[in-house]
Coordinates of C-alpha atoms in Angstrom, one line a residue:
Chain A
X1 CA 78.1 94.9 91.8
X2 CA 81.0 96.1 89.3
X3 CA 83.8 93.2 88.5
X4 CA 87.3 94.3 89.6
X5 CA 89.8 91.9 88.9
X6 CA 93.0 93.0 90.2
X7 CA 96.0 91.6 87.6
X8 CA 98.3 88.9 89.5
X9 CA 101.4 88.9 88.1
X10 CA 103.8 88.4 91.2
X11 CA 104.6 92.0 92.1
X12 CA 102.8 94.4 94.0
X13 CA 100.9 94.2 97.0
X14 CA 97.7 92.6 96.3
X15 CA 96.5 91.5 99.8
X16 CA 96.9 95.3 101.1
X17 CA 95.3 96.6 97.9
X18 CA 92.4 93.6 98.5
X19 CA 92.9 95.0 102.1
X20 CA 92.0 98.5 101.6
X21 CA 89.0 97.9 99.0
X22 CA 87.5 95.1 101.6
X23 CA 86.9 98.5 103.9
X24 CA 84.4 100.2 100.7
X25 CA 83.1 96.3 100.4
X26 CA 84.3 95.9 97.8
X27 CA 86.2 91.9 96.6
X28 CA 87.6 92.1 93.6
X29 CA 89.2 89.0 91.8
X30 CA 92.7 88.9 91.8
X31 CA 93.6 87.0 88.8
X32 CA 96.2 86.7 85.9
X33 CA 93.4 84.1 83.8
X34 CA 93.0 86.1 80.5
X35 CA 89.7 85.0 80.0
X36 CA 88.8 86.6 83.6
X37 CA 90.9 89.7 82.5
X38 CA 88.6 90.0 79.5
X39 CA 85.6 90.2 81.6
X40 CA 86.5 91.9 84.3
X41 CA 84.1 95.4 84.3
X42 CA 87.3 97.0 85.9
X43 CA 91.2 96.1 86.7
X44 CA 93.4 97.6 88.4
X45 CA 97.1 96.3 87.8
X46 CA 99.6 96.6 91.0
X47 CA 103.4 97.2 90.9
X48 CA 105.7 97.2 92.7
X49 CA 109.4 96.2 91.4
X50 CA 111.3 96.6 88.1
X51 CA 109.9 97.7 85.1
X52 CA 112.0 95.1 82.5
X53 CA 110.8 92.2 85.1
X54 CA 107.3 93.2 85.2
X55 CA 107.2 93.9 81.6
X56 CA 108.7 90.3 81.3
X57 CA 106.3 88.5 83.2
X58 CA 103.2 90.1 81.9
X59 CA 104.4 88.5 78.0
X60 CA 104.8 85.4 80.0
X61 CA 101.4 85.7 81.1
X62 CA 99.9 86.4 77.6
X63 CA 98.5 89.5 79.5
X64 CA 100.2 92.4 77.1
X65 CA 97.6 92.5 73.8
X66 CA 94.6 91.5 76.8
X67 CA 95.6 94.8 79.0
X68 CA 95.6 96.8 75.5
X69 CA 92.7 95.2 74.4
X70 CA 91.1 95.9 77.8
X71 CA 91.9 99.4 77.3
X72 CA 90.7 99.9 73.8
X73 CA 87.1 98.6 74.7
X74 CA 87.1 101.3 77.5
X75 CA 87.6 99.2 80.2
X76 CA 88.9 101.8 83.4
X77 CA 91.6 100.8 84.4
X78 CA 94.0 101.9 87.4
X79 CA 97.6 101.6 87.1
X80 CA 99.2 101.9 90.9
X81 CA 103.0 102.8 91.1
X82 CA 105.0 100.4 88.8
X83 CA 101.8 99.6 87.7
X84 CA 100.9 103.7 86.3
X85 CA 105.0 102.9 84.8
X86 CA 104.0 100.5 83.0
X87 CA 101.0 102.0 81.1
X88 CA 103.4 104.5 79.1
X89 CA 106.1 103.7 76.0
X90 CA 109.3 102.9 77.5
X91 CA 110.9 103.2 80.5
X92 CA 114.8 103.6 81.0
X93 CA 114.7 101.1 84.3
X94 CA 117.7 98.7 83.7
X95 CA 118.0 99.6 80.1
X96 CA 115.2 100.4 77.8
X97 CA 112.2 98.9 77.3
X98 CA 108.5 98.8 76.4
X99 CA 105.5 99.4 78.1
X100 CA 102.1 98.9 77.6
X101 CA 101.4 102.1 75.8
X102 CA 98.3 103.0 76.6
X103 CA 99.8 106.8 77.8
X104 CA 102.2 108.1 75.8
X105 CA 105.9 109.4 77.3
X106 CA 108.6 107.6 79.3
X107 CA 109.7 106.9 82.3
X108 CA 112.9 108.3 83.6
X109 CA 114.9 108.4 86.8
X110 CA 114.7 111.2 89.3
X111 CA 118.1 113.3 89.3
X112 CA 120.7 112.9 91.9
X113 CA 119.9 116.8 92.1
X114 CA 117.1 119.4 91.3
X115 CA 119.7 122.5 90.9
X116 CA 121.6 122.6 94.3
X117 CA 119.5 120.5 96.5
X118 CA 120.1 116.7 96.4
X119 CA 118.0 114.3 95.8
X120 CA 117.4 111.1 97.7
X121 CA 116.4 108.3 95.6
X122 CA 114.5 106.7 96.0
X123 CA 111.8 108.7 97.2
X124 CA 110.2 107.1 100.4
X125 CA 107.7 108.9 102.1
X126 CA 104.0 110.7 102.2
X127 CA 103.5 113.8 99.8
X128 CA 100.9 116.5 99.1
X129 CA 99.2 116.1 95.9
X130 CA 98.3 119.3 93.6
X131 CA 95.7 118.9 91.4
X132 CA 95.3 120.7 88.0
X133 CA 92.0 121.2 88.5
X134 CA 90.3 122.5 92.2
X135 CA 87.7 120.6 94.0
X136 CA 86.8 120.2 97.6
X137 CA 87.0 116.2 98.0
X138 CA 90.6 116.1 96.5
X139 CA 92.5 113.6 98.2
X140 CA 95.6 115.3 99.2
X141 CA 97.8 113.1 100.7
X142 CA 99.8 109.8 99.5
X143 CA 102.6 108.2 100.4
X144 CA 105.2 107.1 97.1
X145 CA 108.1 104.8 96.6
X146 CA 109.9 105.4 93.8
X147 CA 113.0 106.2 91.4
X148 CA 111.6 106.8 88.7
X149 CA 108.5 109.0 87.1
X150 CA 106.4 109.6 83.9
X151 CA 107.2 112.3 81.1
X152 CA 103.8 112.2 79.5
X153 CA 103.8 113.4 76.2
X154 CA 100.8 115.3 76.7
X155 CA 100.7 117.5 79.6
X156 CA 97.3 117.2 79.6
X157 CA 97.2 113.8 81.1
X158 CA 98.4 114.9 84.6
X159 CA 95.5 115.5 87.1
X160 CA 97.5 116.0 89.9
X161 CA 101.6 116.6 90.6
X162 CA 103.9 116.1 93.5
X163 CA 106.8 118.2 94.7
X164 CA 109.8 116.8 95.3
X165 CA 112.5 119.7 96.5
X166 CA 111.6 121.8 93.8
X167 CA 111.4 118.3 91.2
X168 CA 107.7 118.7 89.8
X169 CA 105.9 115.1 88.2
X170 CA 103.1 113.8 87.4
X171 CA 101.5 111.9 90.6
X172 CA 98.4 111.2 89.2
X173 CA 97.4 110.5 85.5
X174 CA 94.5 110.1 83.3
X175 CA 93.5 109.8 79.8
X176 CA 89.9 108.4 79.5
X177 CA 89.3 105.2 81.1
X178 CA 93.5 105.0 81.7
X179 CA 94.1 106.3 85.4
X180 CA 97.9 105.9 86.6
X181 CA 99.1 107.1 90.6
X182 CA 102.4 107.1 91.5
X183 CA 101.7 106.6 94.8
X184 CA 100.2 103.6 96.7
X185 CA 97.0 104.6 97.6
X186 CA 96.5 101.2 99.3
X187 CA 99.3 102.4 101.9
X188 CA 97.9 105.8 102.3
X189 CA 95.3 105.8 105.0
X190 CA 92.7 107.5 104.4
X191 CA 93.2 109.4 102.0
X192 CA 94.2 106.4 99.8
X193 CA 90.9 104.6 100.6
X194 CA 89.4 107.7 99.4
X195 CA 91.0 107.6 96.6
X196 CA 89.8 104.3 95.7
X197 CA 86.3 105.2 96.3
X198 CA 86.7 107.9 94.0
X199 CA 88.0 105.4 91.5
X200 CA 85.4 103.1 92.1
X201 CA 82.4 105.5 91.8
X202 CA 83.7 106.5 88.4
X203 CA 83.5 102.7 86.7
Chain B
X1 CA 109.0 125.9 97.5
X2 CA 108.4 125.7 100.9
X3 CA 110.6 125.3 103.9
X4 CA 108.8 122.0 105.2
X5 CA 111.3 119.4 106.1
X6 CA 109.2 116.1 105.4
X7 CA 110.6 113.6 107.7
X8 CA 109.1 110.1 108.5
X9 CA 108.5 109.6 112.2
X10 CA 108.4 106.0 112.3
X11 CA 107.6 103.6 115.5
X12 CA 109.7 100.6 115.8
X13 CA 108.1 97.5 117.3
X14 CA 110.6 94.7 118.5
X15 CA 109.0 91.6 118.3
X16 CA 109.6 88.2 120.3
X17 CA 107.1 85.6 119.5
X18 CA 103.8 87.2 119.4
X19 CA 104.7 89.8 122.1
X20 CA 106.0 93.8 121.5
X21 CA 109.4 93.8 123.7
X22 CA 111.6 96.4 124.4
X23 CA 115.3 96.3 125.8
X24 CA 118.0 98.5 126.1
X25 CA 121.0 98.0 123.8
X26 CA 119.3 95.6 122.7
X27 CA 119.2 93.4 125.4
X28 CA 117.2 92.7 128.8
X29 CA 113.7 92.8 126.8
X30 CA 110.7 93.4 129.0
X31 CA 107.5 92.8 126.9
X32 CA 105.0 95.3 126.5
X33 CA 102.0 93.8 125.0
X34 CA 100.8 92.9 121.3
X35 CA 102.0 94.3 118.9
X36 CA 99.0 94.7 116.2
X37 CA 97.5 97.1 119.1
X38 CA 100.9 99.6 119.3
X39 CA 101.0 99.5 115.2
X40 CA 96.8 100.3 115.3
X41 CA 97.4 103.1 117.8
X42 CA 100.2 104.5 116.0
X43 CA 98.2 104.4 112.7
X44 CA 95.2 106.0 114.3
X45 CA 97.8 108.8 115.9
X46 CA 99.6 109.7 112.7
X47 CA 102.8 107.8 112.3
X48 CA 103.8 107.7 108.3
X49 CA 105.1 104.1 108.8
X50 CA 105.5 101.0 110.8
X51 CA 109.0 99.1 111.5
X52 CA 108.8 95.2 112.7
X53 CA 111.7 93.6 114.2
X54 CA 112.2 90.4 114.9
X55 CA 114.8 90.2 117.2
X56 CA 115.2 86.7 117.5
X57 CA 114.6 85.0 114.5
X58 CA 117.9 85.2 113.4
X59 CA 118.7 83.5 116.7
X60 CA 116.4 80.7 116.6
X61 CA 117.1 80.3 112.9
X62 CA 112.8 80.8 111.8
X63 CA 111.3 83.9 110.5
X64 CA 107.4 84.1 112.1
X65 CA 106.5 87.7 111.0
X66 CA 103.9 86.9 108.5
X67 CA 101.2 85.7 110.6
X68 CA 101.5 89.1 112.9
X69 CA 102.2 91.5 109.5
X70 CA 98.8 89.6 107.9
X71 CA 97.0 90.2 110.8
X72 CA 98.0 94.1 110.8
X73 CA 97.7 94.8 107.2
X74 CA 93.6 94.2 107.6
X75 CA 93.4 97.6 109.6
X76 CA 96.8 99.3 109.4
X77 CA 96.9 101.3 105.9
X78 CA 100.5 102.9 106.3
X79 CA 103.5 100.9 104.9
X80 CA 104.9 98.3 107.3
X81 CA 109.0 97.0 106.9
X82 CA 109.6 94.1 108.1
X83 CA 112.9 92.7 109.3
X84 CA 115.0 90.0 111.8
X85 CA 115.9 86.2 110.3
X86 CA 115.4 86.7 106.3
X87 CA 117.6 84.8 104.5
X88 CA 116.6 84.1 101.0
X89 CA 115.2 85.8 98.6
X90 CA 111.8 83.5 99.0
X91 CA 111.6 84.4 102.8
X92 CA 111.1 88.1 101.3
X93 CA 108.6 87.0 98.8
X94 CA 107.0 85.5 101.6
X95 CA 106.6 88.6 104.1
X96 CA 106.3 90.9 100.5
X97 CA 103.2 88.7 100.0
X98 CA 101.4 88.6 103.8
X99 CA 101.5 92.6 103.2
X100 CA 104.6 94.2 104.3
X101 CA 106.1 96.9 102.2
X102 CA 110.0 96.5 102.4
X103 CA 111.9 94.1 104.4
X104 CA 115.0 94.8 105.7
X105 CA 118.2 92.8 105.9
X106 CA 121.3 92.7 108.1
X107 CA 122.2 89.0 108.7
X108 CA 121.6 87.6 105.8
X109 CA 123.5 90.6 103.6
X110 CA 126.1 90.5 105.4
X111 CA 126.6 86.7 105.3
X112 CA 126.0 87.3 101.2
X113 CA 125.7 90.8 100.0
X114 CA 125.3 89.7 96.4
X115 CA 121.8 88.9 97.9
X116 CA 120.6 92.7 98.1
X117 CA 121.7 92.8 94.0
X118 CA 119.3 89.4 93.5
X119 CA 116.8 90.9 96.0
X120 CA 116.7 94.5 94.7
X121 CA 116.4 93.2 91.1
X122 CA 113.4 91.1 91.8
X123 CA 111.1 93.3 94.2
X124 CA 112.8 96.7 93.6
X125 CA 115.4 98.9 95.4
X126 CA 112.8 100.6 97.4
X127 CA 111.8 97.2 98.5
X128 CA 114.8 96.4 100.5
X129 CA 115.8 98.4 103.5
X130 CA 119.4 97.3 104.6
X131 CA 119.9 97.6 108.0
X132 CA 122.6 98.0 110.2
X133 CA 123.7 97.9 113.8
X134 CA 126.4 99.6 115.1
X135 CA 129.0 99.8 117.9
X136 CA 131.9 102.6 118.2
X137 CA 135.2 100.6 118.7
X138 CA 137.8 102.0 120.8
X139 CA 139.6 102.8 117.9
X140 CA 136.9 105.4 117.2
X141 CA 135.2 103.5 114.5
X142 CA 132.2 102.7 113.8
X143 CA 131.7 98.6 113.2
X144 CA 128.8 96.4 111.7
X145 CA 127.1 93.7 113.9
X146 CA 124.2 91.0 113.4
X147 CA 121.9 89.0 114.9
X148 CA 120.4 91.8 116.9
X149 CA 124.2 93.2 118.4
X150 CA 125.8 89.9 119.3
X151 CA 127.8 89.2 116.4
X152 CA 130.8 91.1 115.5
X153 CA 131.6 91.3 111.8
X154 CA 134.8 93.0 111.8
X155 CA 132.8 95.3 108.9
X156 CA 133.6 99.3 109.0
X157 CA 130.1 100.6 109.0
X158 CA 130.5 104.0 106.6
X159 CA 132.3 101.0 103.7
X160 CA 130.2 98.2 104.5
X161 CA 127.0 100.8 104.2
X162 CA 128.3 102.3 100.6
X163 CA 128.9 98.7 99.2
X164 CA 125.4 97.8 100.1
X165 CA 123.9 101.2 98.2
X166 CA 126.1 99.9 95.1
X167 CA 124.6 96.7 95.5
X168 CA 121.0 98.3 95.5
X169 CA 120.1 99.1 98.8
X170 CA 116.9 101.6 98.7
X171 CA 117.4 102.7 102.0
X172 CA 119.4 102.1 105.0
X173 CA 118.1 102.1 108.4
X174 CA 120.7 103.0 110.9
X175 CA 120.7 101.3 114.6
X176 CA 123.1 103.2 117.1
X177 CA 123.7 99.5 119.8
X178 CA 125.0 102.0 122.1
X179 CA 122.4 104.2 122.2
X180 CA 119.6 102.4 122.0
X181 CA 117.7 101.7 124.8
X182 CA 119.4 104.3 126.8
X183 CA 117.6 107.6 126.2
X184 CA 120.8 109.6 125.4
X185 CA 119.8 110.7 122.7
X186 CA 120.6 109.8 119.0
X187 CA 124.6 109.8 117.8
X188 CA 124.6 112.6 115.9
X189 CA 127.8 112.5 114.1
X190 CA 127.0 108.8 113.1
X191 CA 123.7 109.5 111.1
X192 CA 124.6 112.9 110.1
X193 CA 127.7 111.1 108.3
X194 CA 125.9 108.3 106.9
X195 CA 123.4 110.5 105.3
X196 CA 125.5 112.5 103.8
X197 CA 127.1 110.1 102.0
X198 CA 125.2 108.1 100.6
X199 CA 122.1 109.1 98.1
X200 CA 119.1 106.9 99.6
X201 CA 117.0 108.4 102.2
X202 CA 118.6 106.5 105.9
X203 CA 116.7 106.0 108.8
X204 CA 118.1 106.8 112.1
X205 CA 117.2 104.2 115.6
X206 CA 118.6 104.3 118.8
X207 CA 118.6 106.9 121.6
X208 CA 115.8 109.2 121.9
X209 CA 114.7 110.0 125.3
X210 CA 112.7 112.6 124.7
X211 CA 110.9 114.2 121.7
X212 CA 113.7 117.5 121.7
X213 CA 116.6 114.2 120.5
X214 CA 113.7 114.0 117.6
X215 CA 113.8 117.4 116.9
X216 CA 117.6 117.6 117.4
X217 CA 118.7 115.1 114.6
X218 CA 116.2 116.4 112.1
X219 CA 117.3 119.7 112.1
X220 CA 121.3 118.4 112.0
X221 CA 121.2 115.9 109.7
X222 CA 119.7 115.0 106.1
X223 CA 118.1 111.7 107.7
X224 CA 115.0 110.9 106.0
X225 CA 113.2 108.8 109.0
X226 CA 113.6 108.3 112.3
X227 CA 112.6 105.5 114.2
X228 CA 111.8 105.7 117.9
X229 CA 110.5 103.0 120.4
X230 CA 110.8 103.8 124.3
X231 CA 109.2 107.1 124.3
X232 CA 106.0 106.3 122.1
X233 CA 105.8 102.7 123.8
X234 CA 106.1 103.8 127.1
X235 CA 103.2 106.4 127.1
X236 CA 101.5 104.5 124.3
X237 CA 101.2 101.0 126.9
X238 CA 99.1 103.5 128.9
X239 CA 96.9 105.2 126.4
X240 CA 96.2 101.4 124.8
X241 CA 95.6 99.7 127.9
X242 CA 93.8 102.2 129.7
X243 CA 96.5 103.2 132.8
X244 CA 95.3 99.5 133.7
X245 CA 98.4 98.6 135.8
X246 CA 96.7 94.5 136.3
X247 CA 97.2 94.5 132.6
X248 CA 99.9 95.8 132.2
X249 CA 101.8 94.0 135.3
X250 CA 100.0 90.8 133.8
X251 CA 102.8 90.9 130.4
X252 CA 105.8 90.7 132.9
X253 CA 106.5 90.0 135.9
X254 CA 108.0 93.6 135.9
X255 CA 106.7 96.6 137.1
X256 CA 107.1 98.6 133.3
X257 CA 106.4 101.8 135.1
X258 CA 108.8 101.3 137.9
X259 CA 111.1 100.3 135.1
X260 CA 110.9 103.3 132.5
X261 CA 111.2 105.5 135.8
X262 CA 114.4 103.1 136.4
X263 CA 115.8 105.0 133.0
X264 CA 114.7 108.6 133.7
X265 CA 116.7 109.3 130.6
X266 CA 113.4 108.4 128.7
X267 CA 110.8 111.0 128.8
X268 CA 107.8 109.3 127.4
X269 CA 105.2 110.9 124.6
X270 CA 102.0 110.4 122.9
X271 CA 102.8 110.0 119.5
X272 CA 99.8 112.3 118.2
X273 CA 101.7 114.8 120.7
X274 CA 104.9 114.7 119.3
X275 CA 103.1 115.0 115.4
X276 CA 101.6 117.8 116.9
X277 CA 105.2 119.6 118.0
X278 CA 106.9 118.6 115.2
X279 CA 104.3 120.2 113.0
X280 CA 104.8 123.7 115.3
X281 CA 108.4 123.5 114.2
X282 CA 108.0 123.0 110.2
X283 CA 108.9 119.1 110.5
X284 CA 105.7 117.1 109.3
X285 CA 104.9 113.7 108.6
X286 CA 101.8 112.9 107.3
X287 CA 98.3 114.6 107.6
X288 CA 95.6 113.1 109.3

């Protein structure tokens, strides 16, 4: 049975992400211990809030070089919402400021408008995914929250998009062990606890 | 591009206690069951999200939510806003932490709207939903009120609503008090208005009767979400509690079918009926 410590630093929804994996049997340790972090087999770090904040509280934490250490020794790892955000450079939330790095880009605010059509921001609501690459047990669905979205450097990195009026950006991300969703797959149904299966049968 | 209109059909659960109520305007609540069971049906049946109200807490001054939205969150995977007495900004951490998604404040903002600003900068924009109830003066405007339609605040709505956005409002849920209840359908002119002026998707409550004021408002207006009660809850009681009319009687000592016959305005549907329709017509939510 695989360690997967989910990282606690006061945002995101853990107990619905502890929720959703209960249903695959799965309990991971939710933790923000860096020793725990360290030997965790997988983690997956939540988010939901404001970048600076989040940024700010995983220094506090000591949990910054551990997450990049994590990283570097090939540890997957699964970035959801905020927590994909933070992953990258910089993000322009409230100012600039840095992020973990492990994906190179930024993150940026959506437009008021894609040519003529507006934009509501932030985006609330369920989307279809579009994946780069075709196969039959794509998940499809999720459901996002958010202002903001990734520029990855490398276009590579995007497995799968979403579609907002005509606004195309990176909905799902991965480089290596790094995987980033926009979405909440924890609030997606099915499809999300699919998605999480997916995740899980990769580590 | 296509021509979808994504729009969030959303089912709004009134809570008193531990019991799902509904009233019209607001008032004269008749309870209808447990509400875990309504959210689980709706779930199962498509709906893209799940809207609690508290309608009393304000009133007794307590917020009880968390225990119902814990209980939910174990089988219910869709996002779940949660609203009705939260004051601080720990009463949201609270609720944000027994599962719920957004939370959504009327009371409280109004009382001190730098508390959306402290709110939104702690557990994000998206996170907080304001809400607003509102009654059309006889001077043709549309006013603010709180603590579930009893208390005026002598606030225009369209101002009161803009200020809040600044403020960082992610969203704004939009309850018609004259409408509601009443089947009549949803006041047009009032969301259509609000949603064109301001840039965060707005949720629409209060009025449907039938799934054709649904259908209706989407296609008028840029509303992002609507949220409906009487018609899913009055053909959901049914479909959850098996036509049992012992059971049903049992929650009140009111007949509920006598009553939602009482108010023919409201032309009950099954929820997975009304995805169904919608989907015909180009408007989806989410895919089963």
């Amino acid at each position: 049975m695989k360690n997967i410590v989910i990282i606690d630093y006061g945002l995101g929804n853990i107990f619905s992400i502890k929720q959703s994996l209960a249903t695959l049997g799965v309990n991971p340790i939710v933790t923000n211990d860096t020793k725990t972090v360290l030997a965790a087999d997988a983690i997956i770090l939540p988010g939901v809030g404001a970048f600076p904040d989040a940024m700010n509280r995983l220094n506090e934490l000591g949990l910054v070089q551990v997450l990049r250490d994590c990283a570097k020794a090939g540890k997957p790892m699964l970035g959801i919402c905020l927590g994909m955000q933070l992953l990258f450079n910089k993000s322009f939330e409230y100012g600039e400021h840095e992020g973990l790095s492990l994906l190179d880009g930024e993150i940026v605010k959506f437009p008021t408008h894609h040519g003529d059509v507006k934009l509501k921001v932030p985006f609330v609501g369920w989307n279809n995914l579009s994946y780069q690459e075709h196969r039959n047990d794509n998940v499809n669905s999720i459901y996002l929250v958010h202002s903001f979205y990734a520029k990855p450097v490398d276009a590579k990195i995007t497995v799968a998009t979403c579609n907002y009026n005509g606004m195309v950006y990176p909905a799902i991300v991965q480089k290596q062990n790094i995987v980033g969703i926009q979405g909440h797959p924890e609030k997606s149904a099915t499809h999300g606890i699919n998605f999480f299966k997916q995740w899980i049968s990769k580590i | 591009m296509s021509a979808t209109r994504y729009l969030r059909l959303i089912p709004r659960l009134d809570i008193k206690g531990p019991n799902l109520v509904k009233g019209i305007r607001l008032e004269g609540l008749r309870v209808l069951g447990n509400p875990n069971e309504y959210a689980k049906h709706y779930y199962e049946s498509g709906a893209d999200e799940i809207f609690y109200m508290d309608i009393v807490a304000s009133l007794y001054n307590r917020n009880s939510l968390t225990e119902i939205v814990s209980n939910v969150s174990k089988d219910v995977f869709i996002p779940i806003t949660v609203g009705g007495g939260l004051r601080t900004v720990d009463d949201i951490s609270k609720v944000l932490s027994s599962g719920a998604d957004k939370v959504s404040l009327n009371t409280a903002a109004v009382n001190d709207p730098d508390l959306i600003n402290r709110a939104a900068k702690k557990f994000g924009s998206s996170t907080i939903v304001l809400s607003v109830e509102v009654i059309k003066e006889s001077d043709g405007k549309y006013y603010c009120f709180t603590d579930n339609g009893r208390e005026a605040t002598g606030l225009e709505a369209y101002s009161w609503i803009k200020k809040a956005v600044d403020l960082g409002a992610g969203e704004v849920a939009v309850t018609s008090v004259d409408r509601e209840g009443t089947g009549e359908g949803f006041d047009i002119d009032l969301i259509g208005n609000i949603a064109s002026s301001v840039n965060v998707p707005v949720i629409a409550h209060g009025g449907a009767g039938s799934l054709s004021h649904v259908i209706e408002l989407a296609k008028s207006t840029d509303v992002s979400g609507i949220c409906v009660a009487s018609i899913f809850h009055y053909q959901a009681i049914n479909e959850i509690y098996n036509n049992d009319q012992n059971v049903i009687k049992s929650f009140n000592t009111t007949n509920i079918k006598r009553d939602s016959l009482h108010n023919s305005k409201i032309k009950p549907v099954s929820f997975k009926e009304a995805v169904a329709e919608l989907k015909k017509i180009g408007i989806v939510s989410r895919s089963l």
